[in-house]
Amino acid sequence: LSQHTTEVASSPRARITRADLLESFSRVRQCSEDICKPLATEDYVVQPAEDVSPPKWHLAHTTWFFEQVVLDRFEANYRPFHSQYFFLFNSYYQTFGDRWERPMRGSLSRPTVADIGEYRAAIDQRMREFIQRVDEEHWPAARDLITLGLHHEQQHQELMMTDIKYILAISPLNPAYVESAYSPAKSIPEAEFIRFSGGVFEMGTDDNDGFCYDNETPRHRVFVKDFQLMNRLVTCGEFLEFMKDGGYEAPTLWLSDGWDWKIRTGRRKPLFWESVDGVWHIMTLTGLRPVDPDEPVCHVTYYEAAAYARWRGKRLPTEAEWELAATTVKASPEHGNLFEDANYHPIPCQPDSGTSGMYQLFGDVWEWTGSAYLAYPGYKQETGALGEYNGKFMSNQMVLRGGSCATARDHIRVTYRNFFHCDKDWQFTGVRLADDT
Amino acid sequence: LSQHTTEVASSPRARITRADLLESFSRVRQCSEDICKPLATEDYVVQPAEDVSPPKWHLAHTTWFFEQVVLDRFEANYRPFHSQYFFLFNSYYQTFGDRWERPMRGSLSRPTVADIGEYRAAIDQRMREFIQRVDEEHWPAARDLITLGLHHEQQHQELMMTDIKYILAISPLNPAYVESAYSPAKSIPEAEFIRFSGGVFEMGTDDNDGFCYDNETPRHRVFVKDFQLMNRLVTCGEFLEFMKDGGYEAPTLWLSDGWDWKIRTGRRKPLFWESVDGVWHIMTLTGLRPVDPDEPVCHVTYYEAAAYARWRGKRLPTEAEWELAATTVKASPEHGNLFEDANYHPIPCQPDSGTSGMYQLFGDVWEWTGSAYLAYPGYKQETGALGEYNGKFMSNQMVLRGGSCATARDHIRVTYRNFFHCDKDWQFTGVRLADDT
Amino acid sequence: LSQHTTEVASSPRARITRADLLESFSRVRQCSEDICKPLATEDYVVQPAEDVSPPKWHLAHTTWFFEQVVLDRFEANYRPFHSQYFFLFNSYYQTFGDRWERPMRGSLSRPTVADIGEYRAAIDQRMREFIQRVDEEHWPAARDLITLGLHHEQQHQELMMTDIKYILAISPLNPAYVESAYSPAKSIPEAEFIRFSGGVFEMGTDDNDGFCYDNETPRHRVFVKDFQLMNRLVTCGEFLEFMKDGGYEAPTLWLSDGWDWKIRTGRRKPLFWESVDGVWHIMTLTGLRPVDPDEPVCHVTYYEAAAYARWRGKRLPTEAEWELAATTVKASPEHGNLFEDANYHPIPCQPDSGTSGMYQLFGDVWEWTGSAYLAYPGYKQETGALGEYNGKFMSNQMVLRGGSCATARDHIRVTYRNFFHCDKDWQFTGVRLADDT
Amino acid sequence: LSQHTTEVASSPRARITRADLLESFSRVRQCSEDICKPLATEDYVVQPAEDVSPPKWHLAHTTWFFEQVVLDRFEANYRPFHSQYFFLFNSYYQTFGDRWERPMRGSLSRPTVADIGEYRAAIDQRMREFIQRVDEEHWPAARDLITLGLHHEQQHQELMMTDIKYILAISPLNPAYVESAYSPAKSIPEAEFIRFSGGVFEMGTDDNDGFCYDNETPRHRVFVKDFQLMNRLVTCGEFLEFMKDGGYEAPTLWLSDGWDWKIRTGRRKPLFWESVDGVWHIMTLTGLRPVDPDEPVCHVTYYEAAAYARWRGKRLPTEAEWELAATTVKASPEHGNLFEDANYHPIPCQPDSGTSGMYQLFGDVWEWTGSAYLAYPGYKQETGALGEYNGKFMSNQMVLRGGSCATARDHIRVTYRNFFHCDKDWQFTGVRLADDT
């Protein structure tokens, strides 16, 4: 459980002070609770699909991380807050032993939301004391683990947003997370394909640059052919053309596993779309409303993204292409529709929101790439719990890039690799097309 | 939808006044809410197994019955309380169209508990007005349907108790529904087999005797051989002997479907038993405690009941035998551990609790019989929704008799037929043995 | 493993000589092989549904019965024919230990058909020697077990016919078992309901009357109300009216479990019916041909039979009613379309084929009754393997009466109880309606 | 359906004459039939697992390819051999419409093996005539499709070998495909890691070089870091160390999906291993025999390969590394234990069988790589049926390299990409480790 064995004194990480960390800790922890403020108690409890965890579970699990991974490791004779919580709130860490099984998270009414509030408060208090008290010898390792825990909590904040969305969206009552009138876009840029020059490109990062996940390391060289990338995200209007052209009924457009998925699920439209009196509507965190043809299509699986691309005679970008393009145009999370912008949904592309004619690289939707989620050359999977954080998921998943409207601005970066199985659709996932030159 | 087409003016039913009905209505409706008082909001929401409905669903569905089956039928141009509630809270009535699917009841956080409280209050108000206002022409039919609705709600009150038990019992935190110290029995009567004379016996009832379900009708003759019935229920101590003798591992004791069920589920003990430091404990509504060898065994499936009986060289009684015996000894719900006794669990047999040496016929646990749940000779299944109440379940289920510790005293009677599939165990179900002479 | 512990010297069973048994043995054993003569080698091997066993498995399993249940029991130091055959060809007898799992019977190419032919020949030879050689002390028990083994083989002969039918019927090539031109009926009797007087009726049999299965014993009294029974089987034409009237789409006609089955399977017609250019055809052992409206409907589940009866405002008979009626009219297997008549399919009712105006009681199709398959009063389930023959199936199944066109004439009798789960349709199962008076 | 639109007159493909093609056609077609010679008729029929097709299906499907893809396309008014065979023997080509569903291939006894023999003979005859008769205009396209059909048939020959193995191996009778005594190896080379220099490497091929599948194209540049590759395959003895060290019980060694697979299947050893009296045996095409510690481990899934590699502190090679290494050492199918060597199983590494100290690159077992099966940069998926040949499988599968003991020598090459889902184990799949430098 030692993520970073060497320390470069001048690295950004080494410059983090206890005060810095206390500030980050308070801010990130508070954010999770702020996210839940609009919820009814009942909304914290349910798990309408296996992937969708109850918000109260997220609140507890992110707390568990600090308790089991930090406090229980560093504090001598640590006495857990509750004898069952290590068991109840471990997610998937085999290193920490048995756990309450995932599909049953929504079966537990106890501990209650209030109980979990007490758990959070108690661990927050212990953590603040720990940050101030830990000795210099253990400080670097503790600091790094706590930093990881905060990024972990930010990941769960995004999951909370998408899980809350799912929980509210399946109700025939169509409750909104927050009420907000939708104002459609005036106009969006025409779709264009921008050409990028390839060659040997250095992608990924090294972990002494600042915080990153181990799956982004090491920085390494790849050879990339010249390619073209669409200047913005694919819109709902463009996706509707695919639907109207029979895209969901044309097996030769689909991957074999994708077609099987389509038949099995009966899917004929993106998740959260429904037809109301013949008009396509979309359920969002601000309620049910008609689809805006100019907004980015989202909640599509890899299979739908790939079928759409094939129908258009294009393809999905590789993650190297995405990273090369974003690096080339100096794309930055400063721009983009992210969590802090409080739109809670992708918004139509506006020319001033991007960089150099390449729009929406950050925020709005996670962009499916055509790259499998695998180790970078030279990647070292940690032993112990940290090895379970990313490395054990390196099969059957695809990489997504760029963050979404539910991603925190200081959580995303150009080397960030998100990953999901091809049939997942409940995240804010969308499409940008690529082409050869 | 007309359960009772003829009316005998002097029948017990005909003597029910509007004031009587208002009183019953208020009492039964209040009881459902009282049952939920000890719950946390979170407890109302979850569905940890398909059979276990969320308490808030029960509260809404019993209300739906009055709204859809009574108000929407009798009131001209009835405006439903909410446009979606007919859809959301129909249980299984095909007559009333589509419904929210049963396995997903625990996926809905909305409407909230408070919303359903408002729904109950509003329908209660409308119902009270309706009872006072309905004209004489429609009064008999309305009265009978409302009476049915109250019995329906009492059935759901028993289900609420067992569902709440399941919801609390699966939590590793072992929360109690109500705290109560367990005081074990001093001694219980020895098991004896009491002999009854058979012959042509009239069983069942006719619906002009007072309220009954249609599945108890018509009264009809059956030929019963002389038989013997155990004087009390099988105890946990007796069932433990079966377990210790390898009963769960001896396939020839089991029905073929039962053995398949055992293999599939890995079952080796009654539901809610768990071994704590080598001592068998049982989770009850008053918390987790050691098994008392003298208490009746409960939460066993038909398969376990039948295997136990075969191991003992006995058999389960038929429902005719049970009814003949109960009639012979004049057993009555006046005696017996029922819902109003607030034990919330079967209790050890005490000699003064029964009649003529036959104990525990009413209350404690539903007694599995060896009779399939089928129509009585001459049974007429209603058309419409009432035909769905009982008749459509007449396949693959077994009859249980006598009520349980969760059954209301004025809900049970000697002709009452409960029924469940052979693999159900979450009700208070137990065993009384029978034998030939 | 001692089915019959007492022996009445003058009973029909006691009068069976060794020569009689040798003759029966040869005749029954040969019949199994004759049934397979029209098959291609490939037809012996496949298992297109879990219930449908490969014909070569039937040939081996019926041989296994004689080897394991008779020879291995009576012969000292018996050396099995093959070290694996006890494992491979045990069907469901827990008493005899592990077995090759049923859903995988069609996965085994070895032993081959020829290997199994050698197995049959070798065991036949050993059995013939054993019958001649067994000493007087063991003769009664051996005789009874061998007799049981022959009836067991006759049951499997019926299963072989239905399994072969299924195997051939699922092929788009529509191969016939035997070629035979279909000549439709000239006319059939009008449907009439014949009235029978009830009262206390003695049903079942005692096993010293001649061979019977233990589930037919003991003879016992039942009270039967007066009732009416249809004079012949329900026809395809009559069932088509149900179909045309939307019977498959009307949930209130169906049992709840039946409707679930219908939705799950998408069923909208009896098994083996298919529409060819808009005309209903039926796949039979003599090939695919148009449905004859006058032929008995067959290959319907209990659910379909019950829905049809409800649609007609009638019901299915109880098994007591069926047996009382058949006894009253002195129905006999002498009449009726049975296996030896080589029609391999139910045929339209002809007035001269029945007794006293009640037609088709024996043969054509097994008639679903509304009675669950349960123990008769006083029934004693054997211990050991014989207890597994019938008793362990006494849950979740319904009784069928009267034999079918695939039942051997000397195998069926008025007390014979066949039983299947409600969703089974691959046997020759049909419908006769009953009504109250 | 036009795989190769341009033709370079001097390319290897263009030099194939009609006589050449007739010779190849006869040879390849004959080989399929030779493979089946040792089978009993019953062996042709069964499908003991969904992935395992009946040999008679392979014989028919490879014939269907020539009939539907070649004859039906090029011959005017082509009359199919049988009206149902296009439906019955299409494997997965959506382009050609509906097909008999894959999991039911083993449910069809008809057409028989002899029927399929007639089908093969008839189509062979039509194909030979067609090859001689097709006009010059259509010759190039026809030649290329027929060549594809022959490679397609060679792929199915390998599948036939592995399917036959599975069919025989699941029988408790342990029948051998061919009898052959096993002579263990004298000694094998020590495991060593050979260092290779990376850089920009050209991998893949262009289709005018001779036959290749479209997934091997286009030749393209990749950047490869320096790496090390094990000089031979991992042996059973080495894999046993992993087993003895608790490898199957250590979740942190496993990919998350792999651990789920392990729990779901209960896997604790490679496929076809079984313990006989405490000694590990392996079922092979030549029968059951003790495991030889020096033979290559085979029939392992990607999950097992990856867990083994992690346990050893190594990793699997990428396909670029494999291809670079094989190219560097000039590995060739001339060497290696392939189908024609008739060992029907991987054999222990012998120093003289490889090249330059890198052994077993071709033959023995397919080597799992750590590369997902995805499109090469610039890959163009064909439209129509040819687009279904390879392109539609580009999700959720991993690449395997090098061919196996069941691969034809003229079918494999250094650029050949085989692919399977991570949980597949019934092919001859094994492990070679890689490492960073």
Coordinates of C-alpha atoms in Angstrom, one line a residue, chain B residues 147-428:
Chain B
T147 CA -65.5 -4.7 3.7
L148 CA -63.4 -6.7 1.3
G149 CA -61.0 -3.7 1.1
L150 CA -60.6 -3.8 4.9
H151 CA -59.9 -7.5 4.9
H152 CA -57.5 -6.9 2.1
E153 CA -55.7 -4.3 4.2
Q154 CA -55.5 -6.7 7.1
Q155 CA -53.8 -9.2 4.8
H156 CA -51.3 -6.5 3.9
Q157 CA -50.8 -5.7 7.5
E158 CA -49.6 -9.2 8.0
L159 CA -47.4 -8.9 5.0
M160 CA -46.1 -5.6 6.3
M161 CA -45.0 -7.3 9.5
T162 CA -43.2 -10.1 7.7
D163 CA -41.7 -7.7 5.1
I164 CA -40.5 -5.3 7.9
K165 CA -39.0 -8.4 9.6
Y166 CA -37.2 -9.4 6.5
I167 CA -36.0 -5.8 5.8
L168 CA -34.5 -5.5 9.3
A169 CA -33.3 -9.1 9.5
I170 CA -31.0 -8.9 6.5
S171 CA -29.0 -6.0 8.0
P172 CA -25.8 -7.1 9.7
L173 CA -26.7 -4.4 12.3
N174 CA -29.6 -6.6 13.5
P175 CA -32.0 -3.8 14.3
A176 CA -35.1 -4.6 16.3
Y177 CA -38.6 -3.5 15.3
V178 CA -39.4 -3.1 19.0
E179 CA -37.1 -3.8 21.9
S180 CA -38.3 -6.6 24.1
A181 CA -36.5 -9.0 26.4
Y182 CA -37.1 -12.6 25.7
S183 CA -38.3 -14.8 28.6
P184 CA -38.1 -18.4 27.7
A185 CA -41.0 -20.8 28.5
K186 CA -41.0 -22.8 31.7
S187 CA -42.3 -26.0 30.2
I188 CA -44.4 -27.0 27.3
P189 CA -46.8 -30.0 26.9
E190 CA -45.4 -33.3 25.6
A191 CA -46.1 -33.9 22.0
E192 CA -49.1 -36.2 21.7
F193 CA -51.2 -37.4 18.8
I194 CA -54.9 -36.9 19.3
R195 CA -57.3 -39.1 17.5
F196 CA -60.2 -37.7 15.5
S197 CA -63.0 -39.6 13.9
G198 CA -63.6 -39.0 10.2
G199 CA -66.6 -39.6 8.0
V200 CA -68.5 -37.2 5.7
F201 CA -67.6 -33.8 6.9
E202 CA -69.0 -30.4 5.8
M203 CA -66.2 -28.0 5.3
G204 CA -65.9 -24.4 4.0
T205 CA -68.5 -21.8 4.4
D206 CA -71.2 -19.9 2.6
D207 CA -70.8 -16.3 2.1
N208 CA -74.0 -15.2 3.7
D209 CA -72.6 -16.3 7.0
G210 CA -70.6 -13.2 7.4
F211 CA -67.5 -12.1 5.6
C212 CA -65.4 -14.8 4.0
Y213 CA -63.3 -15.0 0.9
D214 CA -64.8 -16.7 -2.1
N215 CA -62.1 -19.5 -1.9
E216 CA -63.8 -20.7 1.3
T217 CA -67.0 -21.3 -0.5
P218 CA -69.2 -23.2 -1.0
R219 CA -69.7 -25.3 2.1
H220 CA -69.4 -28.9 0.8
R221 CA -69.1 -32.5 1.9
V222 CA -65.8 -34.3 2.0
F223 CA -65.0 -37.8 3.2
V224 CA -62.3 -37.9 5.8
K225 CA -60.7 -41.0 7.2
D226 CA -60.0 -41.3 10.9
F227 CA -56.7 -39.5 11.7
Q228 CA -54.5 -38.2 14.4
L229 CA -53.2 -34.7 14.8
M230 CA -50.3 -33.5 17.0
N231 CA -51.6 -31.6 20.0
R232 CA -49.2 -28.7 19.5
L233 CA -46.8 -27.2 16.9
V234 CA -43.4 -28.7 16.2
T235 CA -40.7 -26.9 18.2
C236 CA -37.3 -25.6 17.3
G237 CA -35.8 -28.2 19.6
E238 CA -37.6 -30.9 17.7
F239 CA -36.5 -29.4 14.4
L240 CA -32.9 -29.2 15.6
E241 CA -33.0 -33.0 16.0
F242 CA -33.8 -33.3 12.4
M243 CA -30.9 -31.0 11.5
K244 CA -28.5 -32.9 13.8
D245 CA -29.6 -36.1 12.2
G246 CA -28.5 -34.9 8.8
G247 CA -32.0 -34.2 7.6
Y248 CA -30.8 -31.4 5.2
E249 CA -28.4 -33.8 3.7
A250 CA -30.6 -36.9 3.2
P251 CA -32.2 -36.6 -0.3
T252 CA -34.6 -39.5 0.2
L253 CA -36.4 -37.4 2.9
W254 CA -37.2 -34.7 0.4
L255 CA -39.6 -34.1 -2.4
S256 CA -37.8 -33.9 -5.7
D257 CA -38.6 -30.3 -6.3
G258 CA -37.7 -29.6 -2.6
W259 CA -34.3 -31.2 -3.0
D260 CA -33.7 -29.1 -6.1
W261 CA -34.6 -26.0 -4.2
K262 CA -32.3 -27.0 -1.3
I263 CA -29.4 -27.5 -3.7
R264 CA -30.1 -24.3 -5.6
T265 CA -30.4 -22.2 -2.4
G266 CA -27.8 -24.1 -0.3
R267 CA -30.4 -24.0 2.6
R268 CA -29.4 -25.9 5.7
K269 CA -31.5 -24.2 8.4
P270 CA -34.8 -22.2 8.7
L271 CA -34.8 -18.7 7.5
F272 CA -33.5 -16.1 10.0
W273 CA -31.4 -18.6 11.9
E274 CA -27.8 -18.0 12.2
S275 CA -25.0 -19.5 14.2
V276 CA -23.2 -17.1 16.5
D277 CA -20.1 -18.6 18.1
G278 CA -21.5 -22.0 17.5
V279 CA -24.9 -21.3 19.1
W280 CA -28.0 -21.1 17.0
H281 CA -29.6 -17.7 17.1
I282 CA -32.7 -16.4 15.5
M283 CA -33.4 -12.9 14.3
T284 CA -36.9 -11.7 15.4
L285 CA -38.8 -8.5 15.4
T286 CA -37.5 -8.0 18.9
G287 CA -33.9 -8.6 17.9
L288 CA -31.4 -11.4 17.6
R289 CA -31.4 -13.9 20.4
P290 CA -30.6 -17.6 21.0
V291 CA -33.1 -20.1 19.7
D292 CA -35.4 -21.4 22.5
P293 CA -35.9 -25.2 21.9
D294 CA -39.5 -24.9 23.1
E295 CA -40.7 -22.2 20.7
P296 CA -42.4 -23.3 17.6
V297 CA -40.2 -23.6 14.5
C298 CA -41.1 -21.0 12.0
H299 CA -40.1 -19.6 8.6
V300 CA -39.8 -23.1 7.1
T301 CA -40.9 -23.8 3.5
Y302 CA -43.3 -26.6 2.6
Y303 CA -40.4 -28.6 1.4
E304 CA -38.8 -28.4 4.8
A305 CA -42.1 -29.1 6.6
A306 CA -42.6 -32.2 4.4
A307 CA -39.0 -33.5 4.8
Y308 CA -39.3 -33.1 8.6
A309 CA -42.6 -35.0 8.6
R310 CA -41.1 -37.8 6.5
W311 CA -38.1 -38.0 8.8
R312 CA -40.5 -38.4 11.8
G313 CA -42.5 -41.0 10.0
K314 CA -45.5 -38.8 9.9
R315 CA -47.1 -36.5 7.4
L316 CA -48.7 -33.1 7.2
P317 CA -52.5 -32.8 7.8
T318 CA -54.9 -32.2 4.9
E319 CA -56.9 -29.0 5.2
A320 CA -60.0 -31.0 5.7
E321 CA -58.4 -32.8 8.7
W322 CA -57.3 -29.5 10.1
E323 CA -60.7 -27.9 9.8
L324 CA -62.5 -31.0 11.1
A325 CA -60.2 -31.1 14.2
A326 CA -60.5 -27.4 14.8
T327 CA -64.3 -27.6 14.5
T328 CA -64.4 -30.7 16.8
V329 CA -62.5 -29.0 19.6
K330 CA -64.2 -25.7 19.0
A331 CA -61.0 -23.9 18.5
S332 CA -61.4 -20.2 18.2
P333 CA -59.2 -17.1 17.5
E334 CA -60.2 -15.9 21.0
H335 CA -57.3 -18.1 22.1
G336 CA -54.0 -18.1 20.4
N337 CA -51.0 -15.8 20.0
L338 CA -52.2 -13.3 17.4
F339 CA -51.2 -9.9 16.2
E340 CA -53.0 -8.0 18.9
D341 CA -51.0 -9.9 21.5
A342 CA -48.0 -8.0 20.3
N343 CA -45.5 -10.8 20.7
Y344 CA -44.5 -10.5 17.0
H345 CA -43.2 -14.0 17.2
P346 CA -44.6 -17.5 17.9
I347 CA -44.4 -18.4 21.6
P348 CA -43.9 -21.7 23.4
C349 CA -47.1 -23.7 23.8
Q350 CA -48.8 -23.1 27.1
P351 CA -51.5 -25.6 28.2
D352 CA -54.1 -22.9 28.9
S353 CA -53.8 -21.4 25.5
G354 CA -55.8 -24.1 23.6
T355 CA -58.9 -26.1 23.7
S356 CA -59.4 -29.6 24.8
G357 CA -55.8 -30.6 24.6
M358 CA -55.3 -29.3 21.1
Y359 CA -53.1 -26.3 21.3
Q360 CA -52.0 -23.5 19.1
L361 CA -54.5 -24.1 16.3
F362 CA -54.9 -20.4 15.9
G363 CA -52.0 -18.0 15.9
D364 CA -48.3 -18.5 16.3
V365 CA -47.6 -19.8 12.8
W366 CA -49.5 -20.7 9.7
E367 CA -49.6 -24.5 9.5
W368 CA -48.6 -26.0 6.2
T369 CA -51.1 -28.6 5.1
G370 CA -50.6 -31.3 2.6
S371 CA -53.4 -29.9 0.5
A372 CA -52.9 -28.1 -2.7
Y373 CA -54.7 -24.7 -3.0
L374 CA -57.5 -25.6 -5.5
A375 CA -61.2 -24.7 -6.0
Y376 CA -63.7 -26.3 -3.7
P377 CA -66.4 -28.3 -5.5
G378 CA -68.9 -25.8 -6.8
Y379 CA -66.6 -22.9 -6.5
K380 CA -67.4 -20.0 -8.8
Q381 CA -64.6 -17.8 -9.7
E382 CA -65.9 -14.2 -10.1
T383 CA -65.3 -12.4 -13.4
G384 CA -63.4 -9.1 -13.4
A385 CA -61.1 -7.9 -10.6
L386 CA -62.6 -10.0 -7.9
G387 CA -61.9 -13.1 -9.9
E388 CA -58.3 -12.1 -9.6
Y389 CA -58.4 -11.9 -5.9
N390 CA -58.1 -15.6 -5.1
G391 CA -59.1 -17.8 -8.1
K392 CA -56.2 -17.1 -10.3
F393 CA -53.7 -18.4 -7.8
M394 CA -55.1 -21.9 -7.8
S395 CA -52.0 -23.7 -9.1
N396 CA -48.7 -24.7 -7.6
Q397 CA -49.5 -23.5 -4.1
M398 CA -50.3 -25.2 -0.8
V399 CA -52.9 -24.3 1.8
L400 CA -51.9 -23.1 5.2
R401 CA -54.3 -22.8 8.1
G402 CA -54.8 -21.1 11.4
G403 CA -53.2 -17.7 11.2
S404 CA -50.0 -16.5 12.8
C405 CA -48.7 -14.1 15.4
A406 CA -49.0 -11.4 12.7
T407 CA -52.7 -12.1 11.8
A408 CA -55.4 -9.9 13.2
R409 CA -57.8 -11.7 15.5
D410 CA -60.9 -10.6 13.6
H411 CA -59.4 -11.5 10.3
I412 CA -58.9 -15.3 10.9
R413 CA -61.5 -18.0 11.1
V414 CA -61.7 -21.8 11.0
T415 CA -62.5 -21.9 7.3
Y416 CA -59.7 -19.4 6.3
R417 CA -57.4 -20.7 3.6
N418 CA -54.0 -19.0 3.2
F419 CA -51.8 -20.2 0.4
F420 CA -48.2 -20.0 -0.7
H421 CA -45.8 -21.6 -3.1
C422 CA -43.8 -24.5 -1.6
D423 CA -40.6 -22.5 -1.5
K424 CA -41.8 -19.5 0.5
D425 CA -40.4 -19.0 3.9
W426 CA -40.6 -15.3 4.8
Q427 CA -44.1 -15.7 6.4
F428 CA -44.6 -17.1 9.9

